[in-house]
PDB file of C-alpha atoms and ligand atoms in Angstrom:
ATOM      1  CA  MET I  29      27.019 -16.430  18.850  1.00  0.00           C
ATOM      2  CA  GLY I  30      26.646 -16.082  15.051  1.00  0.00           C
ATOM      3  CA  LEU I  31      24.750 -19.354  14.927  1.00  0.00           C
ATOM      4  CA  PHE I  32      22.303 -18.250  17.613  1.00  0.00           C
ATOM      5  CA  LYS I  33      21.974 -14.636  16.491  1.00  0.00           C
ATOM      6  CA  LYS I  34      18.283 -13.961  15.941  1.00  0.00           C
ATOM      7  CA  LYS I  35      17.484 -13.455  12.270  1.00  0.00           C
ATOM      8  CA  LEU I  36      16.153  -9.949  11.694  1.00  0.00           C
ATOM      9  CA  LYS I  37      12.625  -9.835  10.375  1.00  0.00           C
ATOM     10  CA  GLN I  38      12.587  -8.493   6.795  1.00  0.00           C
ATOM     11  CA  GLU I  39      10.490  -5.445   7.778  1.00  0.00           C
ATOM     12  CA  HIS I  40      12.999  -4.547  10.522  1.00  0.00           C
ATOM     13  CA  LYS I  41      15.954  -5.035   8.195  1.00  0.00           C
ATOM     14  CA  VAL I  42      14.464  -2.728   5.553  1.00  0.00           C
ATOM     15  CA  MET I  43      13.491  -0.251   8.287  1.00  0.00           C
ATOM     16  CA  LEU I  44      17.145   0.022   9.379  1.00  0.00           C
ATOM     17  CA  GLN I  45      18.300   0.294   5.750  1.00  0.00           C
ATOM     18  CA  ALA I  46      15.771   3.092   5.168  1.00  0.00           C
ATOM     19  CA  GLU I  47      17.077   4.942   8.244  1.00  0.00           C
ATOM     20  CA  ARG I  48      20.639   4.694   6.938  1.00  0.00           C
ATOM     21  CA  ALA I  49      19.603   5.858   3.445  1.00  0.00           C
ATOM     22  CA  ALA I  50      17.996   8.957   5.030  1.00  0.00           C
ATOM     23  CA  GLY I  51      15.517   9.599   2.225  1.00  0.00           C
ATOM     24  CA  ALA I  52      17.917   9.087  -0.712  1.00  0.00           C
ATOM     25  CA  LEU I  53      16.241   7.957  -3.947  1.00  0.00           C
ATOM     26  CA  LEU I  54      17.645   4.784  -5.526  1.00  0.00           C
ATOM     27  CA  PRO I  55      16.923   3.111  -8.860  1.00  0.00           C
ATOM     28  CA  GLU I  56      14.124   0.558  -8.452  1.00  0.00           C
ATOM     29  CA  TYR I  57      15.699  -2.827  -7.868  1.00  0.00           C
ATOM     30  CA  HIS I  58      12.880  -5.298  -8.492  1.00  0.00           C
ATOM     31  CA  ARG I  59      13.607  -7.615 -11.374  1.00  0.00           C
ATOM     32  CA  ALA I  60      12.400  -6.989 -14.912  1.00  0.00           C
ATOM     33  CA  THR I  61       9.134  -8.670 -15.888  1.00  0.00           C
ATOM     34  CA  PRO I  62       7.546  -9.127 -19.332  1.00  0.00           C
ATOM     35  CA  GLU I  63       5.145  -6.285 -18.518  1.00  0.00           C
ATOM     36  CA  CYS I  64       7.847  -4.008 -17.065  1.00  0.00           C
ATOM     37  CA  PRO I  65      11.165  -4.734 -18.811  1.00  0.00           C
ATOM     38  CA  HIS I  66      12.985  -1.615 -17.499  1.00  0.00           C
ATOM     39  CA  PRO I  67      12.365  -1.335 -13.753  1.00  0.00           C
ATOM     40  CA  GLU I  68      15.550   0.742 -13.396  1.00  0.00           C
ATOM     41  CA  ARG I  69      13.664   3.648 -15.010  1.00  0.00           C
ATOM     42  CA  TRP I  70      11.643   3.921 -11.778  1.00  0.00           C
ATOM     43  CA  HIS I  71      12.889   4.982  -8.332  1.00  0.00           C
ATOM     44  CA  MET I  72      12.503   3.811  -4.762  1.00  0.00           C
ATOM     45  CA  TYR I  73      13.371   4.812  -1.203  1.00  0.00           C
ATOM     46  CA  ASP I  74      13.542   1.183  -0.066  1.00  0.00           C
ATOM     47  CA  SER I  75      12.163  -2.185  -1.086  1.00  0.00           C
ATOM     48  CA  MET I  76       9.079  -2.034   1.190  1.00  0.00           C
ATOM     49  CA  THR I  77       7.856   1.490   0.469  1.00  0.00           C
ATOM     50  CA  ALA I  78       5.981   1.776  -2.842  1.00  0.00           C
ATOM     51  CA  GLU I  79       7.989   3.014  -5.845  1.00  0.00           C
ATOM     52  CA  ALA I  80       8.522   6.800  -5.813  1.00  0.00           C
ATOM     53  CA  GLU I  81       6.430   7.200  -8.985  1.00  0.00           C
ATOM     54  CA  VAL I  82       3.604   5.181  -7.406  1.00  0.00           C
ATOM     55  CA  LEU I  83       3.739   7.504  -4.383  1.00  0.00           C
ATOM     56  CA  GLU I  84       3.300  10.469  -6.727  1.00  0.00           C
ATOM     57  CA  PHE I  85       0.420   8.652  -8.419  1.00  0.00           C
ATOM     58  CA  LEU I  86      -1.255   8.068  -5.031  1.00  0.00           C
ATOM     59  CA  ARG I  87      -1.062  11.749  -4.220  1.00  0.00           C
ATOM     60  CA  THR I  88      -2.512  12.659  -7.606  1.00  0.00           C
ATOM     61  CA  LEU I  89      -5.331  10.135  -7.196  1.00  0.00           C
ATOM     62  CA  VAL I  90      -6.260  11.860  -3.939  1.00  0.00           C
ATOM     63  CA  THR I  91      -6.339  15.330  -5.497  1.00  0.00           C
ATOM     64  CA  THR I  92      -8.213  13.943  -8.533  1.00  0.00           C
ATOM     65  CA  LEU I  93     -10.864  11.890  -6.715  1.00  0.00           C
ATOM     66  CA  LYS I  94     -11.277  13.983  -3.521  1.00  0.00           C
ATOM     67  CA  PRO I  95     -11.822  10.978  -1.217  1.00  0.00           C
ATOM     68  CA  GLU I  96     -13.306  11.463   2.230  1.00  0.00           C
ATOM     69  CA  LEU I  97     -12.092   8.110   3.515  1.00  0.00           C
ATOM     70  CA  ILE I  98      -9.064   6.049   2.498  1.00  0.00           C
ATOM     71  CA  VAL I  99      -8.183   2.720   4.090  1.00  0.00           C
ATOM     72  CA  GLU I 100      -4.574   1.597   3.771  1.00  0.00           C
ATOM     73  CA  THR I 101      -3.399  -1.831   4.848  1.00  0.00           C
ATOM     74  CA  GLY I 102       0.318  -2.060   5.654  1.00  0.00           C
ATOM     75  CA  SER I 103       1.634   1.357   6.698  1.00  0.00           C
ATOM     76  CA  PHE I 104       5.281   0.279   7.043  1.00  0.00           C
ATOM     77  CA  LEU I 105       7.075   3.601   7.809  1.00  0.00           C
ATOM     78  CA  GLY I 106       4.065   5.659   6.792  1.00  0.00           C
ATOM     79  CA  VAL I 107       5.562   6.990   3.556  1.00  0.00           C
ATOM     80  CA  SER I 108       2.625   6.125   1.275  1.00  0.00           C
ATOM     81  CA  THR I 109       0.290   7.290   4.052  1.00  0.00           C
ATOM     82  CA  LEU I 110       2.015  10.679   4.078  1.00  0.00           C
ATOM     83  CA  TRP I 111       1.906  11.062   0.281  1.00  0.00           C
ATOM     84  CA  MET I 112      -1.849  10.438   0.326  1.00  0.00           C
ATOM     85  CA  ALA I 113      -2.176  12.830   3.279  1.00  0.00           C
ATOM     86  CA  GLU I 114      -0.378  15.504   1.204  1.00  0.00           C
ATOM     87  CA  GLY I 115      -3.195  15.115  -1.328  1.00  0.00           C
ATOM     88  CA  MET I 116      -5.764  15.485   1.440  1.00  0.00           C
ATOM     89  CA  LYS I 117      -4.024  18.615   2.686  1.00  0.00           C
ATOM     90  CA  ALA I 118      -4.287  20.086  -0.816  1.00  0.00           C
ATOM     91  CA  ASN I 119      -7.989  19.100  -0.866  1.00  0.00           C
ATOM     92  CA  GLY I 120      -8.537  20.512   2.616  1.00  0.00           C
ATOM     93  CA  PHE I 121     -10.382  17.449   3.925  1.00  0.00           C
ATOM     94  CA  GLY I 122     -10.317  13.657   4.287  1.00  0.00           C
ATOM     95  CA  LYS I 123      -9.108  10.885   6.562  1.00  0.00           C
ATOM     96  CA  ILE I 124      -6.768   7.945   6.026  1.00  0.00           C
ATOM     97  CA  VAL I 125      -7.142   4.962   8.331  1.00  0.00           C
ATOM     98  CA  SER I 126      -3.909   2.987   7.982  1.00  0.00           C
ATOM     99  CA  CYS I 127      -2.990  -0.175   9.859  1.00  0.00           C
ATOM    100  CA  GLU I 128       0.402  -1.656  10.642  1.00  0.00           C
ATOM    101  CA  PHE I 129       0.562  -5.050  12.274  1.00  0.00           C
ATOM    102  CA  ASP I 130       4.178  -4.973  13.545  1.00  0.00           C
ATOM    103  CA  PRO I 131       4.476  -2.942  16.793  1.00  0.00           C
ATOM    104  CA  VAL I 132       8.103  -1.891  16.192  1.00  0.00           C
ATOM    105  CA  VAL I 133       7.366  -0.675  12.674  1.00  0.00           C
ATOM    106  CA  PHE I 134       4.132   0.932  13.909  1.00  0.00           C
ATOM    107  CA  ALA I 135       6.075   2.967  16.523  1.00  0.00           C
ATOM    108  CA  LYS I 136       8.445   4.279  13.813  1.00  0.00           C
ATOM    109  CA  ALA I 137       5.550   5.210  11.535  1.00  0.00           C
ATOM    110  CA  GLN I 138       3.841   6.953  14.431  1.00  0.00           C
ATOM    111  CA  GLU I 139       6.972   9.075  15.068  1.00  0.00           C
ATOM    112  CA  LYS I 140       7.232  10.015  11.408  1.00  0.00           C
ATOM    113  CA  ILE I 141       3.575  10.987  11.150  1.00  0.00           C
ATOM    114  CA  ALA I 142       3.702  13.007  14.383  1.00  0.00           C
ATOM    115  CA  ALA I 143       6.612  15.021  12.957  1.00  0.00           C
ATOM    116  CA  SER I 144       5.024  15.515   9.517  1.00  0.00           C
ATOM    117  CA  GLY I 145       2.445  18.214  10.152  1.00  0.00           C
ATOM    118  CA  LEU I 146      -0.109  15.951   8.433  1.00  0.00           C
ATOM    119  CA  ALA I 147      -1.290  13.971  11.474  1.00  0.00           C
ATOM    120  CA  GLU I 148      -4.774  15.541  11.351  1.00  0.00           C
ATOM    121  CA  PHE I 149      -5.514  13.528   8.178  1.00  0.00           C
ATOM    122  CA  ILE I 150      -4.224  10.182   9.513  1.00  0.00           C
ATOM    123  CA  GLU I 151      -5.503   7.596  11.954  1.00  0.00           C
ATOM    124  CA  LEU I 152      -2.728   5.034  12.394  1.00  0.00           C
ATOM    125  CA  ARG I 153      -3.693   1.737  13.986  1.00  0.00           C
ATOM    126  CA  ASN I 154      -1.508  -1.046  15.349  1.00  0.00           C
ATOM    127  CA  GLU I 155      -3.749  -3.891  14.225  1.00  0.00           C
ATOM    128  CA  SER I 156      -4.229  -6.446  11.515  1.00  0.00           C
ATOM    129  CA  SER I 157      -6.075  -5.501   8.363  1.00  0.00           C
ATOM    130  CA  LEU I 158      -8.110  -8.666   8.819  1.00  0.00           C
ATOM    131  CA  GLU I 159      -9.403  -7.529  12.214  1.00  0.00           C
ATOM    132  CA  MET I 160      -9.563  -3.766  11.876  1.00  0.00           C
ATOM    133  CA  GLN I 161     -13.051  -2.225  12.059  1.00  0.00           C
ATOM    134  CA  VAL I 162     -13.560   0.920  10.028  1.00  0.00           C
ATOM    135  CA  LYS I 163     -16.730   2.981  10.099  1.00  0.00           C
ATOM    136  CA  GLY I 164     -18.083   4.639   6.972  1.00  0.00           C
ATOM    137  CA  THR I 165     -17.934   4.326   3.211  1.00  0.00           C
ATOM    138  CA  ILE I 166     -14.483   3.789   1.739  1.00  0.00           C
ATOM    139  CA  ASP I 167     -13.512   5.866  -1.303  1.00  0.00           C
ATOM    140  CA  ILE I 168     -10.065   4.327  -1.813  1.00  0.00           C
ATOM    141  CA  LEU I 169      -8.688   1.048  -0.463  1.00  0.00           C
ATOM    142  CA  PHE I 170      -4.905   0.779  -0.799  1.00  0.00           C
ATOM    143  CA  SER I 171      -4.053  -2.852  -0.131  1.00  0.00           C
ATOM    144  CA  ASP I 172      -0.320  -3.082   0.631  1.00  0.00           C
ATOM    145  CA  SER I 173       0.139  -5.525   3.526  1.00  0.00           C
ATOM    146  CA  ASP I 174       1.234  -9.165   3.516  1.00  0.00           C
ATOM    147  CA  MET I 175       0.844 -10.575   0.009  1.00  0.00           C
ATOM    148  CA  PRO I 176      -0.894 -13.886   0.845  1.00  0.00           C
ATOM    149  CA  ILE I 177      -3.760 -12.138   2.650  1.00  0.00           C
ATOM    150  CA  ARG I 178      -4.614  -9.525   0.013  1.00  0.00           C
ATOM    151  CA  GLU I 179      -7.567 -11.391  -1.457  1.00  0.00           C
ATOM    152  CA  ALA I 180      -9.121 -11.861   2.004  1.00  0.00           C
ATOM    153  CA  GLU I 181      -8.401  -8.227   2.761  1.00  0.00           C
ATOM    154  CA  VAL I 182     -10.161  -6.895  -0.334  1.00  0.00           C
ATOM    155  CA  LYS I 183     -13.130  -9.191   0.325  1.00  0.00           C
ATOM    156  CA  ARG I 184     -13.311  -7.961   3.896  1.00  0.00           C
ATOM    157  CA  TYR I 185     -13.616  -4.274   2.935  1.00  0.00           C
ATOM    158  CA  LEU I 186     -15.535  -4.743  -0.324  1.00  0.00           C
ATOM    159  CA  PRO I 187     -19.048  -4.216   1.127  1.00  0.00           C
ATOM    160  CA  GLN I 188     -17.923  -0.837   2.502  1.00  0.00           C
ATOM    161  CA  ILE I 189     -16.322   0.417  -0.712  1.00  0.00           C
ATOM    162  CA  ARG I 190     -18.249   3.012  -2.684  1.00  0.00           C
ATOM    163  CA  PRO I 191     -19.237   1.691  -6.152  1.00  0.00           C
ATOM    164  CA  THR I 192     -17.437   4.684  -7.691  1.00  0.00           C
ATOM    165  CA  GLY I 193     -14.478   4.141  -5.358  1.00  0.00           C
ATOM    166  CA  LEU I 194     -11.112   2.590  -6.191  1.00  0.00           C
ATOM    167  CA  ILE I 195      -9.348  -0.506  -4.956  1.00  0.00           C
ATOM    168  CA  LEU I 196      -5.573  -0.503  -5.367  1.00  0.00           C
ATOM    169  CA  MET I 197      -3.579  -3.684  -4.911  1.00  0.00           C
ATOM    170  CA  HIS I 198       0.169  -3.132  -4.808  1.00  0.00           C
ATOM    171  CA  ASP I 199       2.820  -5.808  -5.569  1.00  0.00           C
ATOM    172  CA  ALA I 200       0.753  -7.317  -8.375  1.00  0.00           C
ATOM    173  CA  SER I 201       3.600  -7.937 -10.828  1.00  0.00           C
ATOM    174  CA  SER I 202       3.875 -11.258 -12.649  1.00  0.00           C
ATOM    175  CA  HIS I 203       7.126 -11.882 -10.753  1.00  0.00           C
ATOM    176  CA  LEU I 204       5.496 -11.483  -7.335  1.00  0.00           C
ATOM    177  CA  LYS I 205       2.485 -13.448  -8.668  1.00  0.00           C
ATOM    178  CA  THR I 206       0.461 -13.902  -5.437  1.00  0.00           C
ATOM    179  CA  VAL I 207      -1.308 -10.536  -5.546  1.00  0.00           C
ATOM    180  CA  ARG I 208      -1.754 -10.725  -9.332  1.00  0.00           C
ATOM    181  CA  ASP I 209      -3.436 -14.110  -8.920  1.00  0.00           C
ATOM    182  CA  ALA I 210      -5.600 -12.692  -6.121  1.00  0.00           C
ATOM    183  CA  ALA I 211      -6.782  -9.915  -8.466  1.00  0.00           C
ATOM    184  CA  PHE I 212      -7.526 -12.422 -11.251  1.00  0.00           C
ATOM    185  CA  SER I 213      -9.437 -14.553  -8.769  1.00  0.00           C
ATOM    186  CA  LEU I 214     -11.527 -11.603  -7.486  1.00  0.00           C
ATOM    187  CA  GLU I 215     -12.295 -10.735 -11.100  1.00  0.00           C
ATOM    188  CA  ALA I 216     -13.196 -14.343 -11.982  1.00  0.00           C
ATOM    189  CA  GLU I 217     -15.625 -14.361  -9.048  1.00  0.00           C
ATOM    190  CA  GLY I 218     -17.312 -11.328 -10.604  1.00  0.00           C
ATOM    191  CA  LEU I 219     -16.512  -9.121  -7.617  1.00  0.00           C
ATOM    192  CA  VAL I 220     -14.299  -6.505  -9.275  1.00  0.00           C
ATOM    193  CA  SER I 221     -13.049  -5.287 -12.661  1.00  0.00           C
ATOM    194  CA  CYS I 222      -9.281  -4.803 -12.817  1.00  0.00           C
ATOM    195  CA  ILE I 223      -6.640  -3.074 -14.817  1.00  0.00           C
ATOM    196  CA  PHE I 224      -3.034  -4.108 -14.298  1.00  0.00           C
ATOM    197  CA  LEU I 225      -0.581  -1.199 -14.376  1.00  0.00           C
ATOM    198  CA  PRO I 226       2.867  -2.372 -15.565  1.00  0.00           C
ATOM    199  CA  THR I 227       4.960  -0.741 -12.832  1.00  0.00           C
ATOM    200  CA  PRO I 228       8.020  -2.566 -11.437  1.00  0.00           C
ATOM    201  CA  ARG I 229       6.147  -4.182  -8.546  1.00  0.00           C
ATOM    202  CA  GLY I 230       2.781  -4.057 -10.271  1.00  0.00           C
ATOM    203  CA  LEU I 231      -0.273  -2.054  -9.306  1.00  0.00           C
ATOM    204  CA  VAL I 232      -3.850  -3.202  -9.814  1.00  0.00           C
ATOM    205  CA  LEU I 233      -6.579  -0.600 -10.057  1.00  0.00           C
ATOM    206  CA  ALA I 234      -9.996  -2.123  -9.544  1.00  0.00           C
ATOM    207  CA  GLN I 235     -13.578  -1.138  -9.051  1.00  0.00           C
ATOM    208  CA  LYS I 236     -16.256  -3.268  -7.499  1.00  0.00           C
ATOM    209  CA  ARG I 237     -18.942  -4.575  -9.838  1.00  0.00           C
ATOM    210  CA  GLU I 238     -21.836  -4.377  -7.403  1.00  0.00           C
ATOM    211  CA  GLY I 239     -23.676  -1.101  -7.685  1.00  0.00           C
ATOM    212  CA  ARG I 240     -21.909  -0.071 -10.878  1.00  0.00           C
ATOM    213  CA  ARG I 241     -24.019   1.774 -13.424  1.00  0.00           C
TER     214      ARG I 241
HETATM  215  C1  LIG W 324       4.935  -3.355   1.681  1.00  0.00           C
HETATM  216  S1  LIG W 324       4.915  -2.759   3.321  1.00  0.00           S
HETATM  217  C2  LIG W 324       3.839  -1.343   3.190  1.00  0.00           C
HETATM  218  C3  LIG W 324       4.486  -0.175   2.486  1.00  0.00           C
HETATM  219  C4  LIG W 324       3.745   1.137   2.604  1.00  0.00           C
HETATM  220  N1  LIG W 324       2.364   1.008   2.196  1.00  0.00           N
HETATM  221  C5  LIG W 324       4.402   2.196   1.743  1.00  0.00           C
HETATM  222  O1  LIG W 324       4.292   2.123   0.503  1.00  0.00           O
HETATM  223  O2  LIG W 324       5.024   3.126   2.308  1.00  0.00           O
HETATM  224  C6  LIG W 324       3.881  -3.955   4.107  1.00  0.00           C
HETATM  225  C7  LIG W 324       3.640  -3.720   5.602  1.00  0.00           C
HETATM  226  O3  LIG W 324       2.468  -4.476   5.958  1.00  0.00           O
HETATM  227  C8  LIG W 324       2.611  -4.916   7.292  1.00  0.00           C
HETATM  228  N2  LIG W 324       1.638  -6.006   7.490  1.00  0.00           N
HETATM  229  C9  LIG W 324       1.757  -7.325   7.185  1.00  0.00           C
HETATM  230  N3  LIG W 324       0.621  -7.994   7.468  1.00  0.00           N
HETATM  231  C10 LIG W 324      -0.257  -7.078   7.936  1.00  0.00           C
HETATM  232  C11 LIG W 324      -1.607  -7.131   8.375  1.00  0.00           C
HETATM  233  N4  LIG W 324      -2.286  -8.269   8.371  1.00  0.00           N
HETATM  234  N5  LIG W 324      -2.192  -5.995   8.785  1.00  0.00           N
HETATM  235  C12 LIG W 324      -1.523  -4.819   8.795  1.00  0.00           C
HETATM  236  N6  LIG W 324      -0.241  -4.702   8.388  1.00  0.00           N
HETATM  237  C13 LIG W 324       0.385  -5.803   7.962  1.00  0.00           C
HETATM  238  C14 LIG W 324       4.080  -5.307   7.395  1.00  0.00           C
HETATM  239  O4  LIG W 324       4.518  -5.320   8.734  1.00  0.00           O
HETATM  240  C15 LIG W 324       4.747  -4.218   6.522  1.00  0.00           C
HETATM  241  O5  LIG W 324       5.203  -3.155   7.332  1.00  0.00           O
END
């Protein structure tokens, strides 16, 4: 039986771990990098959800920038979605369109959002970020889905992003590499200007070049 037991998908494994942890904060476990030598100074709920300090930062960005429309790719359990929605609640307006590709994970996120009291700010979609159609001008794009598709994802939404808007690419540490390289590549193409925040998993803040004054 052991030999034929279906291997649990990483997202499902972390989802079960998160359920067992029941919201407990743990020290961040990603490995040290040259840019972030002390990851244990940060905190996390699980290895998929953004670092707790990054969640706080997302909320603060929302109250600071007052976005009308946020697009998030990769909802996972909806935790980052809910932190941004908290910011929108404080602002009194705004909408987050967040997509989750995996139907099992999507169903869990849907439950969590329904129970949160913040559902009015969130449109959760069970679709791929590379197929999702969003209407309107995007004030913040939070790119947090599958790492190899992040460059394509940013390019897909770029024409809709407000020149004064922000693009955030999570998982851009030098250890994880793929997303960092995607950000360098977008910058080399002249599409965006980036800053690389040295958080444990790495967070790129970028702005598109077109339309900048
Ligand atoms: C790192 S987790 C997102 C964490 C979440 N943003 C948070 O901080 O709470 C990445 C999620 O992206 C989903 N995903 C992967 N490829 C996707 C795609 N093309 N479109 C939408 N979601 C995708 C995965 O199923 C996974 O749940």
